[in-house]
Short mmCIF file of C-alpha atoms in Angstrom, two decimals:
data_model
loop_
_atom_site.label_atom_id
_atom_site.label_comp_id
_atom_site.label_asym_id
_atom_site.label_seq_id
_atom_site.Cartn_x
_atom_site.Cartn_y
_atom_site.Cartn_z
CA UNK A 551 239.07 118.71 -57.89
CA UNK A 552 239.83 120.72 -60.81
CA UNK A 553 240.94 123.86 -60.00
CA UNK A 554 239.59 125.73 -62.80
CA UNK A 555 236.00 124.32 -61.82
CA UNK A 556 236.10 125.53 -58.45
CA UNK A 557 235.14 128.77 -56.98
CA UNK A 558 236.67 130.86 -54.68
CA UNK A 559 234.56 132.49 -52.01
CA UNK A 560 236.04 134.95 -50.05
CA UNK A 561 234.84 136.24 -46.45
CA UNK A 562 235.37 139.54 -45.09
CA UNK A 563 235.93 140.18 -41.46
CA UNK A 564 234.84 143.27 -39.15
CA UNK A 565 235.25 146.57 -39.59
CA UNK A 566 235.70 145.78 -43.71
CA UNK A 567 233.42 144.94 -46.36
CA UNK A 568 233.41 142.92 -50.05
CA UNK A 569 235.31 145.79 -51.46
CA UNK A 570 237.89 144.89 -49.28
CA UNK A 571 238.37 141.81 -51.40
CA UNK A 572 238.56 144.08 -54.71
CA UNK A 573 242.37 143.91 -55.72
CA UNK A 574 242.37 140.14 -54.54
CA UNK A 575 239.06 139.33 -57.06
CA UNK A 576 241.04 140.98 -59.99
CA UNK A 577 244.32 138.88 -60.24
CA UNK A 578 241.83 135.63 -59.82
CA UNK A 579 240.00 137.04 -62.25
CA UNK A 580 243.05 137.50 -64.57
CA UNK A 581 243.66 133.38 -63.82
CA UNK A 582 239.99 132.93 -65.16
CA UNK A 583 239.16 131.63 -61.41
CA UNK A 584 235.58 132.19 -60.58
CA UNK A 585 235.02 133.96 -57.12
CA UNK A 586 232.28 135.34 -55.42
CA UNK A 587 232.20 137.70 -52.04
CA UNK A 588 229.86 137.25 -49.08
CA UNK A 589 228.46 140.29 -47.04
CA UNK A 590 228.29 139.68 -43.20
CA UNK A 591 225.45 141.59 -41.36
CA UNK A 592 228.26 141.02 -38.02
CA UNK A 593 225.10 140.74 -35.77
CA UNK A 594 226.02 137.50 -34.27
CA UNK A 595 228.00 134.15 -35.48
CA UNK A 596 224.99 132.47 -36.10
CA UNK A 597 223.79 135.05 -38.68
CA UNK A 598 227.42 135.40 -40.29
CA UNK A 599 227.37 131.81 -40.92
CA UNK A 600 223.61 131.38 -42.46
CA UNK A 601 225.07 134.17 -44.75
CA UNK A 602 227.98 132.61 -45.80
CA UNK A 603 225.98 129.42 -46.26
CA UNK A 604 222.97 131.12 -48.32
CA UNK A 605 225.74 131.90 -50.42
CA UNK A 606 227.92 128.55 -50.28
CA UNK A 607 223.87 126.95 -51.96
CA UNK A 608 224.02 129.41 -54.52
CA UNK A 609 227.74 127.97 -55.87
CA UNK A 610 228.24 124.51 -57.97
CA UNK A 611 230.70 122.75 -57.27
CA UNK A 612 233.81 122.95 -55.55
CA UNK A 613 234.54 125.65 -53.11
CA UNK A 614 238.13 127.09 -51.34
CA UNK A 615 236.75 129.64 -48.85
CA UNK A 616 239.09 132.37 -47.93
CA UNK A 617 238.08 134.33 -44.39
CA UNK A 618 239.80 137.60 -43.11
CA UNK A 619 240.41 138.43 -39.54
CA UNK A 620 236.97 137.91 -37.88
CA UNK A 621 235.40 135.73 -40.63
CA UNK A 622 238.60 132.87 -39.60
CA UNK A 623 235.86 131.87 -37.42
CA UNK A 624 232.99 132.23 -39.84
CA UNK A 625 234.51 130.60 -42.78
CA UNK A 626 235.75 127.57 -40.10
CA UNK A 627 232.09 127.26 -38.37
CA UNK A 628 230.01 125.64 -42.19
CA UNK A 629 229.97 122.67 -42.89
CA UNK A 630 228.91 122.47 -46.59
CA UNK A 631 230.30 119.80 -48.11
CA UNK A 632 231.43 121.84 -51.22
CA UNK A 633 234.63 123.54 -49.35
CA UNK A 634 237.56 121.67 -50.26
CA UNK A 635 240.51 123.55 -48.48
CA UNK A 636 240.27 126.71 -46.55
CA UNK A 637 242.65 129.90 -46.45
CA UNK A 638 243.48 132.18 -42.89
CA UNK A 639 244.29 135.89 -44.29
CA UNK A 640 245.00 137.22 -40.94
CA UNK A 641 242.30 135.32 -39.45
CA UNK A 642 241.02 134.01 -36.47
CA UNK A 643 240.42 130.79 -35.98
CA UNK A 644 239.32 129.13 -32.46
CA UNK A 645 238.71 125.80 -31.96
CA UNK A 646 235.63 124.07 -30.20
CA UNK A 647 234.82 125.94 -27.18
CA UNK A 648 236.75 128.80 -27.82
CA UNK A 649 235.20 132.42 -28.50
CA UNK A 650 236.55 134.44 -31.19
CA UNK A 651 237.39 137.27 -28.20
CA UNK A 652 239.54 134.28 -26.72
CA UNK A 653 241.64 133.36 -29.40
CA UNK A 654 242.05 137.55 -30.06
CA UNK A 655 243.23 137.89 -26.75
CA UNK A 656 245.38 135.30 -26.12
CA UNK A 657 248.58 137.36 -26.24
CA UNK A 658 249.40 141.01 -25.57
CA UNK A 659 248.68 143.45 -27.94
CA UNK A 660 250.88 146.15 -29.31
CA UNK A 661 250.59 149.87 -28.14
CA UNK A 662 248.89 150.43 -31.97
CA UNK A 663 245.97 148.39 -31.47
CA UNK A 664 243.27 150.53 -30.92
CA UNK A 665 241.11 150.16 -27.68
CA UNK A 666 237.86 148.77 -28.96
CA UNK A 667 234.08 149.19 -26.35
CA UNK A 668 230.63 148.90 -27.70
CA UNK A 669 228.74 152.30 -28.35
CA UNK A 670 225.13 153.05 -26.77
CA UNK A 671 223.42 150.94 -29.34
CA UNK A 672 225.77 147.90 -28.75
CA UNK A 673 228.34 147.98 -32.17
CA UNK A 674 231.80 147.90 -31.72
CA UNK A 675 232.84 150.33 -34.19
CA UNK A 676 236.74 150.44 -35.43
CA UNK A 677 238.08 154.74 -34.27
CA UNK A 678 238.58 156.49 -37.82
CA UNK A 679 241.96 156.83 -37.38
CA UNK A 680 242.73 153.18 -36.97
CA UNK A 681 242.83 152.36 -40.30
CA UNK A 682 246.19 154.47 -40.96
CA UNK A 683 247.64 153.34 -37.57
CA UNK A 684 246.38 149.53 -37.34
CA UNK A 685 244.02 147.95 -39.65
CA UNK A 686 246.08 148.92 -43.10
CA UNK A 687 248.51 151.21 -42.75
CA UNK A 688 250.66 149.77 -45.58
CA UNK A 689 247.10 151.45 -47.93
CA UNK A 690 247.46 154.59 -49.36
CA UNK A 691 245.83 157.42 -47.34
CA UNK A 692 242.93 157.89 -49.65
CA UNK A 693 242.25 153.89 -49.14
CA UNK A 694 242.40 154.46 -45.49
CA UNK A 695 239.75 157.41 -46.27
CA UNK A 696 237.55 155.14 -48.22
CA UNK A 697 237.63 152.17 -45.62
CA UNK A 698 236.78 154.08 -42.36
CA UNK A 699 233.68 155.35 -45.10
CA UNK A 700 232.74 151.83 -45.48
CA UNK A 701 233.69 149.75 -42.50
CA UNK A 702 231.08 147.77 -41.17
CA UNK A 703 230.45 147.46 -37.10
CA UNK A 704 231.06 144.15 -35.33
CA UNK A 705 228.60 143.41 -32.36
CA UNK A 706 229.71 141.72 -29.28
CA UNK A 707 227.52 138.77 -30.26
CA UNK A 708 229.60 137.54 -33.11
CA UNK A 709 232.38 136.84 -30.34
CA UNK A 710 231.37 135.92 -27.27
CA UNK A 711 229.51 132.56 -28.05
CA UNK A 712 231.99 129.28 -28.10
CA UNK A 713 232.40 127.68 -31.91
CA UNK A 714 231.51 124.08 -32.15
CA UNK A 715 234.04 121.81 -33.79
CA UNK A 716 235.94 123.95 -36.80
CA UNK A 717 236.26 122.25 -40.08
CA UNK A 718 239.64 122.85 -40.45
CA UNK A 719 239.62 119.98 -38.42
CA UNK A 720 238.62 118.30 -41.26
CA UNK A 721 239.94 119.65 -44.04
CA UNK A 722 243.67 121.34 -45.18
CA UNK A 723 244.02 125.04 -44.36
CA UNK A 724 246.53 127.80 -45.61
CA UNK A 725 247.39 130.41 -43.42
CA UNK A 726 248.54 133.55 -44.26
CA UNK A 727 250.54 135.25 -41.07
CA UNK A 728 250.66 139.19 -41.29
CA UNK A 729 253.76 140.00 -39.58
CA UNK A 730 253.03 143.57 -38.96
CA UNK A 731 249.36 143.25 -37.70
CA UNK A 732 248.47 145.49 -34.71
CA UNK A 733 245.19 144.25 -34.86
CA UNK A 734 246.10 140.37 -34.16
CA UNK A 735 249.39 140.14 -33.04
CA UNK A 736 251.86 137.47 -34.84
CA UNK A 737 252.02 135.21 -32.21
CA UNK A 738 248.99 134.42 -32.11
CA UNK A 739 248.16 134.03 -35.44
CA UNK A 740 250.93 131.39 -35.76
CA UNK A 741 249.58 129.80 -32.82
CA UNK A 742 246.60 129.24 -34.61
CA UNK A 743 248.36 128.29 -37.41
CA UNK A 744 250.41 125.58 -35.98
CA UNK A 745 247.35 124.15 -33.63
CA UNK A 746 245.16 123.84 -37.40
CA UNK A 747 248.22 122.47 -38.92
CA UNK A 748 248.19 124.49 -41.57
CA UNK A 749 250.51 125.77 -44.45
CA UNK A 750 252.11 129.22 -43.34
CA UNK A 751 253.29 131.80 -45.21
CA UNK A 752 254.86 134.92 -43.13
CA UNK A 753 255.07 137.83 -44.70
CA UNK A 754 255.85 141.77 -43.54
CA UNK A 755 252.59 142.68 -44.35
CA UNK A 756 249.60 144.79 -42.05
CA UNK A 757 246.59 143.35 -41.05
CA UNK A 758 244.42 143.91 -44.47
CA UNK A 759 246.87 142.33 -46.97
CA UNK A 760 243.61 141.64 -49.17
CA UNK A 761 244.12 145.23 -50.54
CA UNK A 762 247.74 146.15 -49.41
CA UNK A 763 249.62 143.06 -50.99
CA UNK A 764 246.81 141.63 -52.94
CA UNK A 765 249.48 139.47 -54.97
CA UNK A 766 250.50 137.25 -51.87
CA UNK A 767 247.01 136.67 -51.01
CA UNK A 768 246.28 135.76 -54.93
CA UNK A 769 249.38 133.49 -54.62
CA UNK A 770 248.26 131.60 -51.23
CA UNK A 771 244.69 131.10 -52.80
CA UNK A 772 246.49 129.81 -56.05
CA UNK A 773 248.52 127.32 -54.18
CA UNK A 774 245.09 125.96 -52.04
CA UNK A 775 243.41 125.56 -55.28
CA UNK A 776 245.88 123.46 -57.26
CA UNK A 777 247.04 121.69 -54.08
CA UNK A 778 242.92 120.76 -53.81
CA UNK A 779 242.80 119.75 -57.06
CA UNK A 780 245.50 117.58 -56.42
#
């Protein structure tokens, strides 16, 4: 595959949306790498993954699909043919007959994470405050502002329903491991990491490192397209 051909397509995971993705879109953009974002309506798995697909028609050619947190589970659940490698940022990713609420509860969570219920209408929405204390508290306090303005709820539907067989399975993954998550603790992403076999990179970083250390991201996404093209 030649890397400069391909696209990247980047997922974004509950409680976010595309803008999440901004600071990551620029440095590909500064590598002349094409990349488009998908929106997730979160309203069940099935309906996250005819979204990302609608969109996955809509690109020629190759594709490395990157997935954040909840969206490890969307971006592992297609099965178009175009995606040629995928990349973890912090993500989720159960295998077949797991539910994304069993892989995010397989180990204790910190006292940080924040305690999570559906409201009267049935969305799981992330508590304001969360953002500075869990979600991205590496951000700047105006970015921690602007993303409790914009998150996105997550209904109980997108994680209670068992995946079928994941395609990383099938095809090389990357896996980036946020060391100082509170919203997925470390050990289990690197037990997802390990079981998918993929190629880890640690680093210090909170659970959104698409807009707190946008470079690292850049660099993982780098590395899964040239190792692709390969």
């Amino acid at each position: 595959m030649n890397s400069k051909a391909a696209t990247v397509v980047l997922v974004h995971g509950a409680w976010a949306d595309e803008s999440s993705w901004d600071k990551t879109v620029a440095l590909l953009h500064e590598k002349q790498i094409k990349t488009v974002t998908v929106r997730l309506p979160l309203s069940t798995l099935a309906d996250d993954v005819a979204a990302l697909d609608q969109v996955l028609e809509q690109v020629a050619g190759p594709v490395v699909l990157a997935g954040h947190a909840y969206a490890g589970a969307v971006i592992g659940a297609t099965h178009s043919s175009k995606v040629k490698a995928l990349v973890y940022v912090a993500a989720l990713a159960p295998d077949q007959g797991e539910t994304v609420a069993d892989v995010f509860n397989r180990y204790e969570h910190d006292a940080l994470a924040p305690q999570l219920a559906p409201d009267d209408k049935g969305w799981i929405w992330l508590p304001p405050e969360a953002f500075a204390t869990a979600f991205a508290q590496h951000a700047s306090p105006a970015e921690q502002k602007v993303l409790a303005a914009v998150q996105l709820p997550l209904s109980p539907a997108c994680i209670t329903v068992a995946v079928g067989e994941p395609l990383w399975k099938q095809i090389p993954a990357w896996y980036l491991l946020a060391e100082q998550d509170h919203m997925i603790p470390k050990q289990t992403q690197r037990f997802m990491a390990e079981r998918m076999h993929a190629r880890i990179s640690a680093y210090p970083v909170d659970h959104l490192p698409s807009l707190t250390a946008p470079k690292l991201v850049a660099a993982i996404i780098l590395d899964a397209l040239s190792h692709s093209a390969a």
